[in-house]
Coordinates of C-alpha atoms and ligand atoms in Angstrom, one line a residue:
M245 CA 48.3 84.3 -23.8
K246 CA 47.9 86.8 -21.0
L247 CA 44.5 87.0 -19.4
Q248 CA 43.9 90.7 -19.7
A249 CA 44.5 90.6 -23.4
V250 CA 41.7 88.1 -23.9
I251 CA 39.1 88.5 -21.2
P252 CA 37.8 91.6 -19.6
P253 CA 38.1 91.3 -15.8
Q254 CA 34.3 91.2 -15.2
L255 CA 34.1 88.1 -17.4
L256 CA 36.6 86.3 -15.2
L257 CA 33.6 85.6 -13.0
A258 CA 32.9 82.6 -15.2
A259 CA 30.4 80.1 -14.4
N260 CA 32.5 77.0 -14.8
T261 CA 35.7 75.8 -13.4
K262 CA 37.5 73.8 -16.1
P263 CA 37.4 75.0 -18.8
F264 CA 36.0 78.2 -17.5
M265 CA 33.1 80.0 -19.2
T266 CA 33.0 83.5 -20.4
K267 CA 29.2 83.7 -20.8
S268 CA 27.5 86.8 -19.7
V269 CA 27.1 87.1 -16.0
I270 CA 24.8 89.0 -13.8
Q271 CA 26.8 90.4 -11.0
K272 CA 25.6 91.0 -7.5
P273 CA 27.1 94.1 -6.0
S274 CA 28.7 92.3 -3.2
F275 CA 30.3 90.0 -5.7
A276 CA 31.6 92.8 -7.8
R277 CA 33.7 93.9 -5.0
F278 CA 35.3 90.5 -4.8
S279 CA 35.7 90.2 -8.5
A280 CA 37.7 93.4 -8.7
I281 CA 40.2 92.0 -6.3
L282 CA 40.3 88.6 -7.8
S283 CA 40.7 89.7 -11.3
S284 CA 43.6 91.9 -10.4
A285 CA 45.1 88.9 -8.6
I286 CA 44.7 86.7 -11.7
L287 CA 46.3 89.3 -13.9
L288 CA 49.4 89.1 -11.7
L289 CA 49.8 85.5 -12.3
T290 CA 51.7 85.7 -15.5
G291 CA 51.8 81.9 -16.1
C292 CA 48.1 81.6 -16.0
D293 CA 46.6 80.9 -19.4
A294 CA 43.0 81.2 -20.5
S295 CA 41.3 78.3 -22.2
T296 CA 39.1 78.9 -25.2
P297 CA 35.6 79.5 -24.0
S298 CA 33.5 76.4 -24.6
E299 CA 29.9 75.4 -24.3
Q300 CA 29.0 75.1 -20.7
T301 CA 28.1 71.8 -19.1
N302 CA 28.3 72.7 -15.5
P303 CA 25.1 72.4 -13.5
Y304 CA 25.8 75.6 -11.6
S305 CA 26.3 77.6 -14.8
S306 CA 23.7 80.3 -13.9
V307 CA 25.6 81.3 -10.9
N308 CA 28.5 83.7 -10.7
F309 CA 31.6 82.4 -9.1
P310 CA 35.3 83.0 -9.8
V311 CA 37.3 80.8 -12.0
Y312 CA 39.4 78.3 -10.1
I313 CA 43.1 79.2 -10.0
A314 CA 46.0 77.2 -8.7
A315 CA 47.0 80.0 -6.3
E316 CA 44.0 79.2 -4.1
N317 CA 45.9 76.2 -2.9
N318 CA 48.4 78.3 -1.1
P319 CA 46.2 80.4 1.2
G320 CA 49.2 82.3 2.5
G321 CA 50.7 82.9 -0.9
D322 CA 54.5 82.3 -0.9
T323 CA 54.4 82.1 2.9
T324 CA 52.3 79.0 2.9
V325 CA 53.9 75.9 4.5
S326 CA 53.3 72.3 3.6
I327 CA 51.4 70.3 6.2
K328 CA 53.9 67.4 5.6
P329 CA 55.5 65.8 7.5
F330 CA 53.7 67.4 10.5
A331 CA 50.3 69.0 10.9
S332 CA 51.3 72.3 12.5
F333 CA 50.3 75.9 12.7
E334 CA 53.6 76.7 14.4
L335 CA 55.9 76.9 11.4
P336 CA 57.4 80.2 10.2
S337 CA 56.6 81.6 6.8
A338 CA 58.1 79.4 4.1
N339 CA 59.7 82.3 2.3
M340 CA 61.2 84.0 5.4
D341 CA 64.8 84.8 5.1
R342 CA 66.9 82.3 7.2
R343 CA 68.5 85.2 9.0
L344 CA 65.1 86.1 10.5
R345 CA 64.6 82.6 12.0
P346 CA 66.5 83.0 15.3
D347 CA 64.1 85.9 16.2
F348 CA 61.1 83.8 15.3
H349 CA 62.3 81.0 17.5
A350 CA 63.1 83.4 20.4
G351 CA 59.6 84.7 20.1
K352 CA 58.2 81.2 20.1
A353 CA 60.1 80.4 23.2
L354 CA 58.6 83.4 25.0
A355 CA 55.1 82.2 23.8
N356 CA 55.7 78.6 24.8
Q357 CA 57.7 78.5 28.0
P358 CA 55.9 78.9 31.3
W359 CA 56.0 82.3 33.0
V360 CA 56.7 82.1 36.7
K361 CA 55.6 84.0 39.8
A362 CA 57.7 87.0 40.9
P363 CA 60.2 87.5 42.3
T364 CA 62.7 85.0 40.9
I365 CA 66.3 85.2 39.8
T366 CA 65.1 85.2 36.2
T367 CA 63.9 88.7 35.5
A368 CA 63.0 87.8 31.9
R369 CA 60.4 85.3 32.7
D370 CA 58.7 86.4 36.0
G371 CA 55.6 88.3 36.8
L372 CA 53.0 85.6 36.2
G373 CA 49.5 86.7 37.4
P374 CA 48.8 87.3 40.3
I375 CA 45.6 86.0 38.6
Y376 CA 45.8 84.6 35.2
N377 CA 44.3 82.0 32.8
A378 CA 47.4 80.2 31.6
R379 CA 51.1 80.3 32.0
T380 CA 51.9 80.4 28.3
C381 CA 50.3 81.6 25.1
L382 CA 50.5 78.2 23.5
M383 CA 48.6 76.5 26.3
C384 CA 45.5 78.0 24.8
H385 CA 46.6 78.4 21.1
I386 CA 47.8 74.8 21.2
K387 CA 50.4 74.3 18.5
G388 CA 49.1 77.6 17.0
G389 CA 45.6 76.1 16.6
K390 CA 42.3 76.2 18.6
G391 CA 42.0 75.9 22.3
F392 CA 40.4 73.0 24.1
I393 CA 36.9 73.1 25.4
P394 CA 35.6 70.5 27.9
A395 CA 32.9 68.3 26.5
D396 CA 31.6 67.3 30.0
A397 CA 30.4 69.4 32.9
N398 CA 33.1 68.3 35.4
T399 CA 36.2 69.7 33.8
A400 CA 37.0 73.3 34.5
L401 CA 37.9 75.6 31.6
M402 CA 41.6 76.0 31.0
G403 CA 42.3 77.1 27.5
T404 CA 39.2 79.2 27.1
L405 CA 38.2 82.6 28.3
V406 CA 35.1 84.1 29.8
R407 CA 34.7 87.8 29.3
L408 CA 32.3 89.7 31.4
S409 CA 30.9 93.3 31.8
K410 CA 28.1 95.4 33.0
P411 CA 25.3 96.4 30.5
G412 CA 24.5 100.0 29.5
K413 CA 26.3 102.8 27.7
V414 CA 30.0 102.7 28.2
T415 CA 30.9 105.2 30.9
A416 CA 33.4 108.0 30.3
G417 CA 36.2 106.2 32.3
N418 CA 35.8 103.0 30.3
V419 CA 35.8 104.4 26.7
K420 CA 39.3 102.9 26.0
A421 CA 38.2 99.5 27.3
G422 CA 35.1 99.5 25.1
V423 CA 33.0 97.8 27.8
N424 CA 32.0 98.5 31.4
P425 CA 34.1 96.0 33.4
H426 CA 32.6 94.3 36.4
P427 CA 33.6 96.4 39.4
V428 CA 35.1 93.4 41.2
Y429 CA 35.9 90.8 38.5
G430 CA 37.0 93.1 35.7
D431 CA 36.3 92.2 32.1
Q432 CA 37.7 88.6 32.2
I433 CA 37.4 85.7 34.6
Q434 CA 41.0 84.6 35.5
G435 CA 40.6 81.0 36.7
Q436 CA 44.2 80.6 38.1
S437 CA 46.3 82.4 40.6
I438 CA 49.9 82.3 41.8
S439 CA 48.8 81.0 45.2
L440 CA 50.3 77.6 45.8
A441 CA 47.6 77.0 48.5
H442 CA 44.9 77.5 45.9
Q443 CA 46.6 75.2 43.5
L444 CA 46.6 72.6 46.2
R445 CA 43.1 73.6 47.3
H446 CA 41.9 70.1 47.7
S447 CA 44.3 69.4 50.5
Q448 CA 43.8 72.8 52.2
K449 CA 41.2 74.1 54.7
P450 CA 39.4 77.1 53.3
D451 CA 40.6 79.5 56.1
T452 CA 44.2 78.8 55.3
L453 CA 43.6 80.3 51.9
K454 CA 42.2 83.6 53.3
H455 CA 45.4 85.6 52.9
D456 CA 46.3 84.3 49.6
V457 CA 45.3 85.7 46.2
A458 CA 42.4 83.6 45.1
P459 CA 41.6 82.6 41.5
E460 CA 38.5 84.4 40.4
A461 CA 36.4 81.4 39.6
Y462 CA 36.4 77.9 38.2
T463 CA 34.2 77.8 35.1
Y464 CA 32.3 74.7 34.0
L465 CA 30.1 74.2 30.9
N466 CA 26.7 72.5 30.8
W467 CA 25.9 71.6 27.3
V468 CA 22.2 72.0 26.3
E469 CA 21.5 69.8 23.3
H470 CA 18.8 69.8 20.6
T471 CA 18.3 68.1 17.4
F472 CA 18.1 69.9 14.0
T473 CA 16.1 68.2 11.3
Y474 CA 16.7 68.9 7.6
P475 CA 13.8 69.1 5.2
D476 CA 15.0 65.8 3.9
S477 CA 14.7 64.5 7.4
Y478 CA 18.4 64.0 8.1
Q479 CA 19.2 65.0 11.7
V480 CA 22.1 66.6 13.4
N481 CA 22.6 67.0 17.2
L482 CA 23.6 70.5 18.2
R483 CA 24.9 71.7 21.6
K484 CA 25.0 75.1 23.2
P485 CA 27.1 75.9 26.4
E486 CA 25.7 77.3 29.6
L487 CA 28.2 78.7 32.1
E488 CA 28.5 77.6 35.7
F489 CA 30.9 79.3 38.1
R490 CA 32.2 77.5 41.2
N491 CA 34.5 78.6 44.0
L492 CA 34.0 82.3 43.3
G493 CA 37.0 84.0 44.9
Y494 CA 35.7 87.5 45.4
G495 CA 32.0 87.1 46.3
A496 CA 28.9 86.9 44.2
I497 CA 29.1 88.2 40.7
G498 CA 25.6 89.5 40.9
E499 CA 22.7 89.7 38.5
N500 CA 22.8 92.0 35.6
T501 CA 26.2 90.8 34.3
L502 CA 27.0 90.0 30.7
F503 CA 29.2 87.0 29.9
S504 CA 30.9 85.8 26.8
L505 CA 32.7 82.5 26.4
R506 CA 35.6 82.5 23.8
V507 CA 37.6 79.6 22.6
A508 CA 41.2 80.5 21.5
P509 CA 41.3 80.9 17.7
A510 CA 44.1 79.5 15.5
I511 CA 46.8 82.1 15.1
A512 CA 48.5 81.2 11.8
G513 CA 48.5 84.1 9.2
M514 CA 48.3 87.0 11.6
G515 CA 51.1 88.9 9.8
L516 CA 49.2 88.6 6.5
I517 CA 46.0 89.8 8.1
E518 CA 47.9 92.8 9.5
L519 CA 49.0 93.7 6.0
I520 CA 45.5 93.8 4.4
A521 CA 44.8 97.4 3.3
Q522 CA 42.0 98.9 5.4
K523 CA 40.5 100.3 2.3
D524 CA 40.0 96.7 0.9
I525 CA 38.2 95.8 4.1
N526 CA 36.1 99.0 4.0
A527 CA 35.2 98.2 0.4
L528 CA 33.4 95.1 1.5
S529 CA 31.5 96.9 4.2
D530 CA 27.9 97.8 3.6
A531 CA 27.0 99.1 7.0
N532 CA 23.5 100.1 6.2
D533 CA 22.9 97.3 3.7
A534 CA 22.5 99.8 0.9
N535 CA 22.3 97.0 -1.7
Q536 CA 19.6 95.3 0.3
D537 CA 21.0 91.8 0.1
G538 CA 20.4 91.3 3.8
I539 CA 24.1 91.3 4.5
S540 CA 25.8 94.4 5.9
G541 CA 29.2 94.0 7.4
R542 CA 30.5 96.7 9.8
V543 CA 33.8 98.0 10.9
N544 CA 34.4 97.9 14.7
W545 CA 36.1 101.1 15.8
V546 CA 38.3 100.4 18.8
W547 CA 40.8 102.1 21.1
D548 CA 44.5 101.3 20.4
N549 CA 47.3 102.2 22.8
K550 CA 49.9 101.7 20.2
L551 CA 48.3 104.2 17.8
Q552 CA 47.0 106.3 20.7
A553 CA 43.8 106.7 18.7
T554 CA 40.6 105.0 17.8
A555 CA 41.1 102.7 14.8
P556 CA 39.3 100.0 12.8
G557 CA 39.6 96.6 14.5
R558 CA 40.4 93.4 12.7
F559 CA 41.8 91.1 15.3
G560 CA 39.8 89.2 18.0
L561 CA 36.4 87.5 17.6
K562 CA 34.5 90.8 17.6
S563 CA 37.3 92.7 15.8
N564 CA 38.0 94.5 19.0
K565 CA 41.7 94.9 18.5
A566 CA 43.2 97.1 15.7
T567 CA 46.9 96.1 15.8
L568 CA 48.7 92.9 16.3
D569 CA 50.9 94.6 18.9
M570 CA 47.8 95.5 21.0
T571 CA 46.4 92.0 20.6
V572 CA 49.5 90.4 21.9
A573 CA 50.1 93.0 24.7
G574 CA 46.4 92.5 25.7
A575 CA 46.8 88.7 25.8
F576 CA 50.0 89.0 27.9
A577 CA 48.3 91.3 30.5
N578 CA 44.8 89.7 30.7
D579 CA 45.5 86.0 30.0
V580 CA 49.0 85.6 31.6
G581 CA 49.2 88.6 33.9
I582 CA 52.3 90.0 32.3
T583 CA 52.2 93.8 31.9
S584 CA 53.9 95.8 29.1
S585 CA 54.1 99.4 28.0
L586 CA 51.1 98.9 25.7
S587 CA 49.0 97.1 28.4
P588 CA 50.4 98.3 31.7
S589 CA 47.7 97.1 34.1
Q590 CA 47.6 93.9 36.1
P591 CA 44.3 91.9 35.7
C592 CA 43.5 92.7 39.4
T593 CA 40.8 95.3 40.0
K594 CA 40.8 97.9 42.8
K595 CA 38.5 95.7 44.8
Q596 CA 41.0 92.8 44.7
V597 CA 43.4 94.1 47.3
T598 CA 45.5 91.0 47.9
C599 CA 45.9 90.6 44.2
L600 CA 47.2 94.2 43.9
S601 CA 49.6 93.8 46.8
Q602 CA 51.5 90.8 45.4
P603 CA 55.2 91.4 44.3
N604 CA 55.4 91.9 40.5
G605 CA 58.1 91.3 38.0
N606 CA 58.6 94.9 37.0
D607 CA 61.9 95.8 35.3
K608 CA 63.3 99.3 35.3
N609 CA 60.5 100.5 33.0
E610 CA 57.9 99.6 35.6
V611 CA 56.4 96.9 33.5
E612 CA 57.0 93.1 33.4
L613 CA 57.8 92.7 29.7
S614 CA 60.2 95.0 27.9
D615 CA 59.2 96.3 24.5
E616 CA 62.0 94.2 22.9
L617 CA 60.5 91.0 24.3
L618 CA 57.0 92.0 23.4
E619 CA 58.1 92.7 19.9
L620 CA 59.7 89.2 19.7
V621 CA 56.4 87.6 20.5
V622 CA 54.5 89.9 18.1
N623 CA 57.0 88.9 15.4
F624 CA 56.4 85.2 16.2
N625 CA 52.7 85.6 15.8
R626 CA 53.2 87.6 12.7
N627 CA 55.2 84.9 11.0
L628 CA 53.1 81.9 11.8
A629 CA 52.3 80.6 8.4
P630 CA 49.0 79.3 6.9
V631 CA 49.1 75.7 5.7
N632 CA 48.5 74.5 2.2
R633 CA 45.2 73.0 1.1
R634 CA 44.6 69.2 0.8
N635 CA 43.0 67.6 -2.3
P636 CA 41.9 70.9 -3.9
N637 CA 41.4 69.3 -7.2
N638 CA 39.2 66.5 -6.0
D639 CA 36.0 66.5 -8.0
I640 CA 33.7 66.7 -5.0
V641 CA 35.9 69.5 -3.5
M642 CA 35.5 71.3 -6.8
Q643 CA 31.7 70.8 -6.7
G644 CA 31.7 72.0 -3.1
R645 CA 33.6 75.1 -4.2
E646 CA 30.8 75.9 -6.6
I647 CA 28.2 75.4 -3.9
F648 CA 30.1 77.7 -1.6
Y649 CA 29.7 80.5 -4.0
Q650 CA 26.3 79.5 -5.1
T651 CA 24.9 79.6 -1.6
G652 CA 26.6 82.9 -0.9
C653 CA 29.1 82.0 1.8
Q654 CA 31.7 84.3 0.1
Q655 CA 29.5 87.3 0.9
C656 CA 31.1 87.3 4.3
H657 CA 33.8 84.7 4.0
N658 CA 35.5 86.9 1.4
P659 CA 38.1 84.5 -0.3
Q660 CA 40.9 86.7 -1.2
F661 CA 43.0 89.8 -0.5
K662 CA 46.4 91.1 -1.6
T663 CA 48.7 92.2 1.2
L664 CA 50.4 95.6 1.2
P665 CA 54.2 95.8 0.6
S666 CA 56.2 95.6 3.9
T667 CA 59.7 96.9 4.5
L668 CA 59.8 95.3 7.9
N669 CA 58.8 91.9 6.6
P670 CA 59.1 92.0 2.8
H671 CA 58.3 88.3 2.5
L672 CA 54.8 89.0 3.9
G673 CA 54.1 91.9 1.5
E674 CA 52.3 91.8 -1.8
Q675 CA 51.0 88.2 -1.3
I676 CA 47.8 87.0 -2.7
I677 CA 46.1 85.4 0.4
W678 CA 42.9 83.4 0.8
P679 CA 41.7 83.9 4.4
Y680 CA 38.0 83.5 3.6
S681 CA 36.9 86.4 5.8
D682 CA 36.0 90.1 5.3
F683 CA 37.2 90.9 8.9
L684 CA 33.9 92.8 9.4
L685 CA 31.2 92.3 12.0
H686 CA 28.0 90.5 11.0
D687 CA 24.9 90.0 13.1
L688 CA 24.5 86.2 13.1
G689 CA 21.3 86.2 15.0
P690 CA 20.0 85.4 18.5
D691 CA 21.2 81.8 18.8
L692 CA 24.9 82.8 18.5
A693 CA 24.5 86.1 20.3
D694 CA 26.4 86.6 23.6
N695 CA 24.5 89.8 24.2
R696 CA 27.7 91.5 25.3
P697 CA 28.6 94.6 23.3
D698 CA 32.3 95.3 22.7
F699 CA 33.2 98.8 21.5
Q700 CA 30.8 99.2 18.6
A701 CA 30.0 95.5 18.1
T702 CA 26.6 94.6 19.4
G703 CA 25.8 91.5 21.4
S704 CA 24.9 89.5 18.3
E705 CA 27.7 90.6 16.0
W706 CA 30.8 88.6 15.3
R707 CA 33.8 89.0 13.0
T708 CA 33.6 86.6 10.1
A709 CA 35.8 83.7 11.2
P710 CA 38.6 83.2 8.7
L711 CA 38.3 79.7 7.2
W712 CA 41.9 79.1 6.1
G713 CA 43.3 76.0 7.8
V714 CA 39.9 75.1 9.3
G715 CA 40.1 71.6 7.9
M716 CA 43.4 71.0 9.7
L717 CA 42.4 72.1 13.2
E718 CA 41.7 68.6 14.4
A719 CA 44.9 67.2 13.0
V720 CA 47.0 70.0 14.4
N721 CA 46.1 69.5 18.1
G722 CA 43.0 67.4 18.4
S723 CA 40.7 70.4 18.9
G724 CA 38.5 71.1 15.9
V725 CA 35.8 73.0 17.8
L726 CA 34.3 75.9 15.8
L727 CA 32.5 79.2 16.4
H728 CA 33.4 81.7 19.1
D729 CA 32.5 79.4 22.0
G730 CA 33.5 76.1 20.5
R731 CA 30.0 74.8 20.4
A732 CA 30.2 73.4 16.9
R733 CA 32.1 70.1 16.6
T734 CA 31.9 70.0 12.8
I735 CA 31.7 72.4 9.9
E736 CA 28.2 71.2 9.3
E737 CA 27.2 72.2 12.9
A738 CA 28.9 75.5 12.5
I739 CA 26.9 76.3 9.3
L740 CA 23.6 75.3 11.0
W741 CA 24.2 77.8 13.8
H742 CA 24.4 80.7 11.3
G743 CA 21.4 83.0 11.5
G744 CA 20.7 86.8 11.3
E745 CA 22.4 88.2 8.2
A746 CA 23.4 84.6 7.2
L747 CA 19.9 83.2 7.6
S748 CA 19.0 83.1 3.9
V749 CA 22.4 81.6 3.1
K750 CA 22.0 79.0 5.8
N751 CA 18.5 78.2 4.5
K752 CA 19.9 77.7 1.0
F753 CA 22.3 75.2 2.5
V754 CA 19.6 73.4 4.4
H755 CA 17.5 72.9 1.3
L756 CA 20.3 71.4 -0.7
P757 CA 20.3 67.6 -1.2
K758 CA 22.6 65.8 1.2
Q759 CA 25.2 65.0 -1.4
K760 CA 25.6 68.8 -2.1
R761 CA 25.7 69.7 1.5
D762 CA 28.5 67.1 2.0
A763 CA 30.4 68.5 -1.0
L764 CA 30.3 72.0 0.5
V765 CA 31.6 70.7 3.8
K766 CA 34.3 68.8 2.0
F767 CA 35.4 72.0 0.2
V768 CA 35.5 74.0 3.5
N769 CA 37.5 71.1 5.0
S770 CA 40.0 71.4 2.2
L771 CA 40.8 75.0 3.1
Ligands
LIG959 C1 43.5 81.5 28.3 C2 43.7 81.2 26.9 C3 44.5 82.2 26.1 C4 45.9 82.5 26.3 C5 46.7 82.1 27.5 C6 46.2 83.4 25.2 N1 45.2 83.5 24.4 FE1 45.3 84.5 22.6 N2 43.3 84.4 22.4 C7 42.5 83.6 23.3 C8 41.1 83.9 22.9 C9 39.9 83.3 23.6 C10 41.1 84.8 21.9 C11 39.9 85.5 21.2 C12 39.7 86.7 22.1 C13 38.5 87.5 21.8 O1 38.3 87.9 20.7 O2 37.8 87.8 22.8 C14 42.5 85.1 21.6 C15 43.0 85.9 20.5 C16 44.3 86.0 20.1 C17 44.8 86.6 18.9 C18 43.9 87.2 17.8 C19 43.5 86.1 16.8 C20 42.7 86.6 15.7 O3 42.2 85.8 14.9 O4 42.4 87.8 15.6 C21 46.1 86.5 18.9 C22 47.1 87.0 17.9 C23 46.5 85.9 20.2 N3 45.4 85.6 20.9 C24 47.8 85.7 20.6 C25 48.1 85.3 21.9 C26 49.4 85.5 22.5 C27 50.6 86.0 21.8 C28 49.3 85.0 23.8 C29 50.4 85.0 24.9 C30 50.9 86.3 25.3 C31 48.0 84.6 24.0 N4 47.3 84.8 22.8 C32 47.5 84.0 25.1 C33 42.9 82.8 24.3 C34 44.1 82.8 24.9
LIG960 C1 26.5 87.0 7.0 C2 27.9 86.6 7.0 C3 28.1 85.1 6.9 C4 27.7 84.2 5.9 C5 26.8 84.5 4.7 C6 28.4 83.0 6.2 N1 29.1 83.1 7.4 FE1 30.2 81.6 8.2 N2 30.7 82.9 9.8 C7 30.3 84.2 9.9 C8 30.7 84.7 11.2 C9 30.4 86.1 11.6 C10 31.3 83.6 11.9 C11 31.8 83.6 13.3 C12 30.6 83.2 14.2 C13 31.0 82.9 15.6 O1 32.2 82.9 15.9 O2 30.2 82.6 16.5 C14 31.3 82.5 10.9 C15 31.8 81.2 11.2 C16 31.9 80.2 10.3 C17 32.6 78.9 10.6 C18 33.3 78.6 11.9 C19 34.8 78.8 11.7 C20 35.6 78.8 13.0 O3 36.8 78.7 12.9 O4 35.0 78.9 14.1 C21 32.4 78.2 9.5 C22 33.0 76.8 9.3 C23 31.6 78.9 8.5 N3 31.3 80.1 9.1 C24 31.3 78.5 7.3 C25 30.3 79.1 6.5 C26 29.8 78.6 5.3 C27 30.2 77.2 4.7 C28 28.9 79.5 4.8 C29 28.0 79.3 3.6 C30 27.0 78.2 3.7 C31 28.9 80.6 5.7 N4 29.8 80.4 6.7 C32 28.2 81.8 5.5 C33 29.7 84.9 8.9 C34 29.0 84.4 7.8

């Protein structure tokens, strides 16, 4: 029995999981948007059969949530890889043609092997810095997962970025950057440099370092802790980072500077995100909160060198990059110090004269990375596959799934999209994917705010973090830290930091009995 023959799509929002209900439902507008996508997805699943409607027994029956379907267990559709035998976000799409694998591995090598200082005999791998954050992509996106963040105040940041800028309206010359960079330090603190003397700084006298290119600063975190108490008196310890810069290489940064700490996000599934139709993202946006549910969701319009135009952003923690090519090119230039045609400037500013005078690794095109090599790394990122879910049918996970929808998490963590067809990567096209994000900006309130605008994103807006793979972060590389600055050590902590547009949803969570809170966390952990 095909679904569309039996149940009108709007009734697929049944109130029970197994067997699902077809009782009348009151749809919230935000949910209707999701239902349209979900129902079309279900209709594609030819093998999926509808059970006969039965009397409902589920305690959450008054709430709308989509019927559970087995496809949810493969968040990346047919690209999904099994976490067995290794927990890894570094595997290529499961359905990728074998003939495409050599390119994937070539891209991985470029993302994984250390870049070196120019000049060297290897022209393909030189050009590091002069100032940089890490020698490779995967030193931050460790095994394709999250970056490390130090838990103590004595370890300098390595796999984490600090962005900075000056407040006020973006000046005419900076429109393409989306921020007013700091006149000396630029828009990112690079904590490393190619200077051997600096790397050996403990054994050097400061004046011997004078003519070398200095790293911009070493950044340390001081964690400020407080205790959150639930209405049922359970307590959770929360921590928030404060930045401390030591060994500033180019003088005082000065008052009136905006900073933003960013931990490297997991990068599996980028090619699928790239193939989400913009109209599907726009359909979830309610910029002026016309439906008055307290949740808006805005598109960030950003400059893109590849498109040579302003375009809607979807990559980056404030959706400040429109295309994957620009995201990767930007990472090469700012994080590793490798220039390319899409991101041709070194991270040195005009005020950093020694930095600008260092030899570079330019090839005949006057940039350090050719378009061919850039494309290989983009392609590697594009094909990193999401992992399958664990224990999706567990009773408590199923209960947690209901609570997820009941409390309204899905209003931002939009479960599902269908990717566009792709001629370049047909295996990534027309997949039903479950990223649990709307890729829109939401104001999450003052506690999470970095107060640093980025293109149209305000200082308190963040892109909804995708939740696919979130339960595997710790297993993949030992770093399960959550939220933009890695302050949350658990899913529960991450939820408790939600405010602003998510305040009423957070409050619903807080008022649940502990067993249900745990069930929700267990569901999120199964993603
Ligand atoms: C110093 C650490 C660091 C290095 C090195 C680094 N990244 Fe990142 N990466 C980050 C951080 C932090 C973000 C989030 C940036 C933001 O939004 O401000 C990010 C974002 C990304 C994203 C977007 C993810 C998303 O969810 O939208 C991709 C893709 C990515 N990096 C790929 C790369 C590649 C490829 C390289 C190597 C060329 C690289 N990164 C090097 C830290 C790093
Ligand atoms: C109003 C929109 C909104 C709602 C509602 C919402 N979230 Fe979020 N969520 C976000 C945004 C935006 C972020 C990224 C915040 C940041 O990076 O600081 C996020 C981050 C997270 C993270 C951290 C993921 C990571 O990799 O860092 C988790 C876990 C999470 N949300 C779970 C939930 C759960 C569970 C609910 C329901 C109880 C929920 N959220 C409700 C918008 C929302």
